[in-house]
CSV table of C-alpha atoms in Angstrom, one decimal:
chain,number,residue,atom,x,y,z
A,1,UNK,CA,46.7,69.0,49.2
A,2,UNK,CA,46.8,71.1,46.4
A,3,UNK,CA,43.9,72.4,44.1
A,4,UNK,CA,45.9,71.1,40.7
A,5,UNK,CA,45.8,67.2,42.2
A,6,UNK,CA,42.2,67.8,42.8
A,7,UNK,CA,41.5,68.5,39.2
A,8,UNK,CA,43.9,66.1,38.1
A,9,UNK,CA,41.4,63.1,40.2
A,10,UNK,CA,38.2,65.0,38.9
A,11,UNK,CA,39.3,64.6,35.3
A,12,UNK,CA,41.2,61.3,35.3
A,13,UNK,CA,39.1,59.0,33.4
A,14,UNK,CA,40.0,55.9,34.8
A,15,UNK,CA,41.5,55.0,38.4
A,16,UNK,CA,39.8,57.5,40.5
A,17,UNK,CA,39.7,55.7,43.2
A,18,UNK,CA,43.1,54.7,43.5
A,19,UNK,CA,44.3,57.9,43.2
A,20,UNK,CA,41.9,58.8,45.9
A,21,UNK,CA,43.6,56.4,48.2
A,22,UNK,CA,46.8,56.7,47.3
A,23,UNK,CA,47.0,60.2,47.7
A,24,UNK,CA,45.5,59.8,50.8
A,25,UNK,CA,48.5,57.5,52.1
A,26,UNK,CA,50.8,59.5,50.8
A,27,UNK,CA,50.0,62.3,52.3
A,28,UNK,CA,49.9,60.5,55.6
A,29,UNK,CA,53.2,59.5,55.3
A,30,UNK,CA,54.5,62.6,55.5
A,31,UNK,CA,54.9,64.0,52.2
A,32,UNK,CA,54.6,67.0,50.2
A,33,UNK,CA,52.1,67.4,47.0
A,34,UNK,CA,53.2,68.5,43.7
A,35,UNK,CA,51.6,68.0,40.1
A,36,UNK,CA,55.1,67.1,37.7
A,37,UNK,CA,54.6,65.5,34.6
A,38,UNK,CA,51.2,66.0,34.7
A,39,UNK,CA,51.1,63.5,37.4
A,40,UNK,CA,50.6,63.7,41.0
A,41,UNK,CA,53.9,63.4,42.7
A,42,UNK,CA,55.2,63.2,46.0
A,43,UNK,CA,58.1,64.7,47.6
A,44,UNK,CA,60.2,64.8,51.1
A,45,UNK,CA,62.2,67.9,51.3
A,46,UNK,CA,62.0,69.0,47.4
A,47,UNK,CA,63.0,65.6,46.6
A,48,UNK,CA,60.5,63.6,44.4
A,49,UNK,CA,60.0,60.0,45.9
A,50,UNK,CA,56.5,58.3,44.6
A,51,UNK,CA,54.5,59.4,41.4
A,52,UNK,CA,50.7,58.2,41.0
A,53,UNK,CA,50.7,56.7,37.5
A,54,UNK,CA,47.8,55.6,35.7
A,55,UNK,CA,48.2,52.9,32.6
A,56,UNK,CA,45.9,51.4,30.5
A,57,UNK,CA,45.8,47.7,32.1
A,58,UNK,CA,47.0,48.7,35.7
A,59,UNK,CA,47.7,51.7,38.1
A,60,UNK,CA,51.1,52.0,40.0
A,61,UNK,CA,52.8,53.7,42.4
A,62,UNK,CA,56.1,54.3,41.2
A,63,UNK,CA,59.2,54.6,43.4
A,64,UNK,CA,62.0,57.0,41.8
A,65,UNK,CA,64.9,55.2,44.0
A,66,UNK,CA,62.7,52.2,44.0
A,67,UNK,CA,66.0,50.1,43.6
A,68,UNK,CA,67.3,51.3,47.0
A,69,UNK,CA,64.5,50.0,49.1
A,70,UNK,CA,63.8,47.1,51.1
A,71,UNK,CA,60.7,45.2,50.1
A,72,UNK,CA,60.3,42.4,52.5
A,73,UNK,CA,56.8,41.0,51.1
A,74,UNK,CA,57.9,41.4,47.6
A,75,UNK,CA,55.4,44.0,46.2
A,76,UNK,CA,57.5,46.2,44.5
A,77,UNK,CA,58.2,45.3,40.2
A,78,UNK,CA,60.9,46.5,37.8
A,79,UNK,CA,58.6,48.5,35.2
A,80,UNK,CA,61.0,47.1,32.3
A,81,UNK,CA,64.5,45.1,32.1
A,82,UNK,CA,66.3,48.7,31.7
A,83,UNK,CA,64.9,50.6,34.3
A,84,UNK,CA,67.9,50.9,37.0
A,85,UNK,CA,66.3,52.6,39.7
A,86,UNK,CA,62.7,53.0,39.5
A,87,UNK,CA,60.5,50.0,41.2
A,88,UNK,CA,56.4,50.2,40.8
A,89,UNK,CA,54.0,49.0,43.4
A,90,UNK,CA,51.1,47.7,40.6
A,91,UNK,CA,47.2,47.7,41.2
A,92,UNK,CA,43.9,47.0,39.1
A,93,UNK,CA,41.7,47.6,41.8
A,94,UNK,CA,41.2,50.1,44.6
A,95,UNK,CA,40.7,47.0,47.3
A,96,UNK,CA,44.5,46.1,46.5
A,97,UNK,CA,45.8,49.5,47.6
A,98,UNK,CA,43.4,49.3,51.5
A,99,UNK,CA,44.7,45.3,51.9
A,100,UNK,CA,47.9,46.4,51.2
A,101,UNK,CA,47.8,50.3,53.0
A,102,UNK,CA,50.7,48.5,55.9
A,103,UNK,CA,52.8,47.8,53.5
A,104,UNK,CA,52.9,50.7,51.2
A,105,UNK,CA,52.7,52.9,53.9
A,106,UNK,CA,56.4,50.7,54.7
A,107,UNK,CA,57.8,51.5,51.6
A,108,UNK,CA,56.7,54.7,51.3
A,109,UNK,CA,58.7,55.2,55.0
A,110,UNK,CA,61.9,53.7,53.5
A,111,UNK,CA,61.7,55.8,50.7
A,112,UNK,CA,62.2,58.6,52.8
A,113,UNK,CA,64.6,57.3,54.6
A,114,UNK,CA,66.5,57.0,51.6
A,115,UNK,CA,66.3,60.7,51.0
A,116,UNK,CA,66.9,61.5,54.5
A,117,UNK,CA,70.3,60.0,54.2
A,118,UNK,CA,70.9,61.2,50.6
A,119,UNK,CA,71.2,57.6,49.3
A,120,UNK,CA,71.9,57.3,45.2
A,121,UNK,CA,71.2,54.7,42.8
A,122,UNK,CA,74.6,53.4,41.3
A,123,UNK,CA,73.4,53.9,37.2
A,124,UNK,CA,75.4,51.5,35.2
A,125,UNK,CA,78.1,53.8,33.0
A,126,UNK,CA,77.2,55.0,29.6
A,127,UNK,CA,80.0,52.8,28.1
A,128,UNK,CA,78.6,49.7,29.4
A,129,UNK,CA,75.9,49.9,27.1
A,130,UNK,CA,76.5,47.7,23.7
A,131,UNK,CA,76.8,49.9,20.2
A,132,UNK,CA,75.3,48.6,17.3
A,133,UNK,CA,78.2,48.2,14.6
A,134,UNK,CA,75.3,50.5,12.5
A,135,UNK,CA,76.0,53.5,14.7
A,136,UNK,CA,80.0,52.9,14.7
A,137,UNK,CA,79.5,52.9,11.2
A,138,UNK,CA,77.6,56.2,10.9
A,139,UNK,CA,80.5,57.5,13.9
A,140,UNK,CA,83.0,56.7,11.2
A,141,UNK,CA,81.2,57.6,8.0
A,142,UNK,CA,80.1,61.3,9.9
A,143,UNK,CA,82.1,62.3,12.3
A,144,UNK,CA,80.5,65.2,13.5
A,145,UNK,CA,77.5,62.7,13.9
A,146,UNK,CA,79.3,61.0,16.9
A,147,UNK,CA,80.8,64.7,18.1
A,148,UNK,CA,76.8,65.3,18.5
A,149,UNK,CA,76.2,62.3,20.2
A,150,UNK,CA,78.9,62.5,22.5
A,151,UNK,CA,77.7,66.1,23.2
A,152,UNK,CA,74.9,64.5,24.8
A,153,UNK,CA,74.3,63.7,28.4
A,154,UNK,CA,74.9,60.3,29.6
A,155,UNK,CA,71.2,59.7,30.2
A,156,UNK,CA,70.3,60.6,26.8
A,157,UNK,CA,73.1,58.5,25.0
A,158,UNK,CA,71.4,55.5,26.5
A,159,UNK,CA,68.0,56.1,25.6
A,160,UNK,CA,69.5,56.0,21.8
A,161,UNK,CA,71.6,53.1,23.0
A,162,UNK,CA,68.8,51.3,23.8
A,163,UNK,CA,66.5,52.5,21.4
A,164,UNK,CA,68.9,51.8,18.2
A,165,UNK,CA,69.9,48.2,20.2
A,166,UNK,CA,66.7,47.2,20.3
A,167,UNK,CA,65.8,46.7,16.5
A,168,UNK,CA,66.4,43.1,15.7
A,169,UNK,CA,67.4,43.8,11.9
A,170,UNK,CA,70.5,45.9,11.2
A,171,UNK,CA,68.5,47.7,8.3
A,172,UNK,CA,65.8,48.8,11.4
A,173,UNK,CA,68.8,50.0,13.3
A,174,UNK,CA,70.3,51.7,10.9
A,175,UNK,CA,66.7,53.5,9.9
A,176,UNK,CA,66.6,54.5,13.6
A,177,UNK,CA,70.1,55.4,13.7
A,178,UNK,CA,69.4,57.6,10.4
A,179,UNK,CA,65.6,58.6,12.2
A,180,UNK,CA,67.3,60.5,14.9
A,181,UNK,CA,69.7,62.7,13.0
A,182,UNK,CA,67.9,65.7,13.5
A,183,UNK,CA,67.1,65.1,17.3
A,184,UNK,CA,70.6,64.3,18.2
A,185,UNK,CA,72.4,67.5,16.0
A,186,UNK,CA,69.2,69.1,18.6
A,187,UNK,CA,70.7,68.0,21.4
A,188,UNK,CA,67.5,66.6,22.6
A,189,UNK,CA,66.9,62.8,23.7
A,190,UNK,CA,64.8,60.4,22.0
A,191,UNK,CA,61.7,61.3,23.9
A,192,UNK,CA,62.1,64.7,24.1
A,193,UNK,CA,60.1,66.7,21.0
């Protein structure tokens, strides 16, 4: 246990108690405290495996190779449609995390399993993501535009993959396209400031 997790529980506003019990598991299982993204976070041999995350309408534990591991009863969600390897285990109340303590503790056993044997989620390729015909067009109308995004790393051409893709109108996609001009010249991915 570390005094920065402490703090973290003593401030947090909502979910105390699940992060209470949660920790608690976690640490029985095994692994190793650490406070990243401003989140407690779990680890087995310098490798993260669960994060404690609080939301507004739920609390999760969430899974970083989530997509590797077995979940026989079926607990474990896909946090959204393009999320490829991280799995949550969701709660809005602490009684859900002690009924369920077996199983988490399960998954939680898997997971480092996984990193015991150095297992890797298989990401989908940057080129199987769809362009717009907006950002071809700015590739083709700028050209150092598309030498800038193709400067980027994989995992940050498909957060602008999916964030130009997921306007509905081609005038939204081309504002985002146009939006992130500055960021991308940056090198920096969309959610990066």
């Amino acid at each position: 246990m570390i005094p920065e997790v402490d703090t973290f529980i003593e401030k947090a506003k909502q979910w105390k108690d699940e992060l209470i019990e949660s920790r608690r598991i976690a640490l029985e299982c095994g692994l190793t405290e650490a406070l990243k993204w401003y989140q407690p976070c779990y680890c087995y041999d310098g490798n993260n495996v669960v994060i404690l995350s609080c939301f507004k309408d739920y609390y999760a534990l969430s899974f970083f190779k989530g997509a590797l591991l077995e979940d026989p009863v079926e607990i474990l969600v896909q946090p959204t449609e393009n999320m490829q390897a991280g799995r949550q285990i969701r709660f809005t109340d602490v009684s859900q995390i002690i009924e369920q303590e077996e199983q988490i503790k399960a998954i939680i056993k898997n997971a480092i399993e996984v990193e015991k044997k150095g297992l890797k989620v298989e990401f989908k390729d940057t080129s199987e993501f769809e362009v717009p015909q907006e950002l071809l067009d700015k590739f083709e109308e700028d050209p150092n535009y598309k030498k800038a995004f193709y400067a980027l790393t994989p995992g940050r051409q498909r957060g602008y993959l999916l964030h130009f893709s997921g306007a509905k109108q081609s005038e939204t996609r081309a504002a985002r396209i146009n939006r992130c001009e500055d960021k991308i010249y940056a090198g920096k991915g969309f959610n990066e400031r």
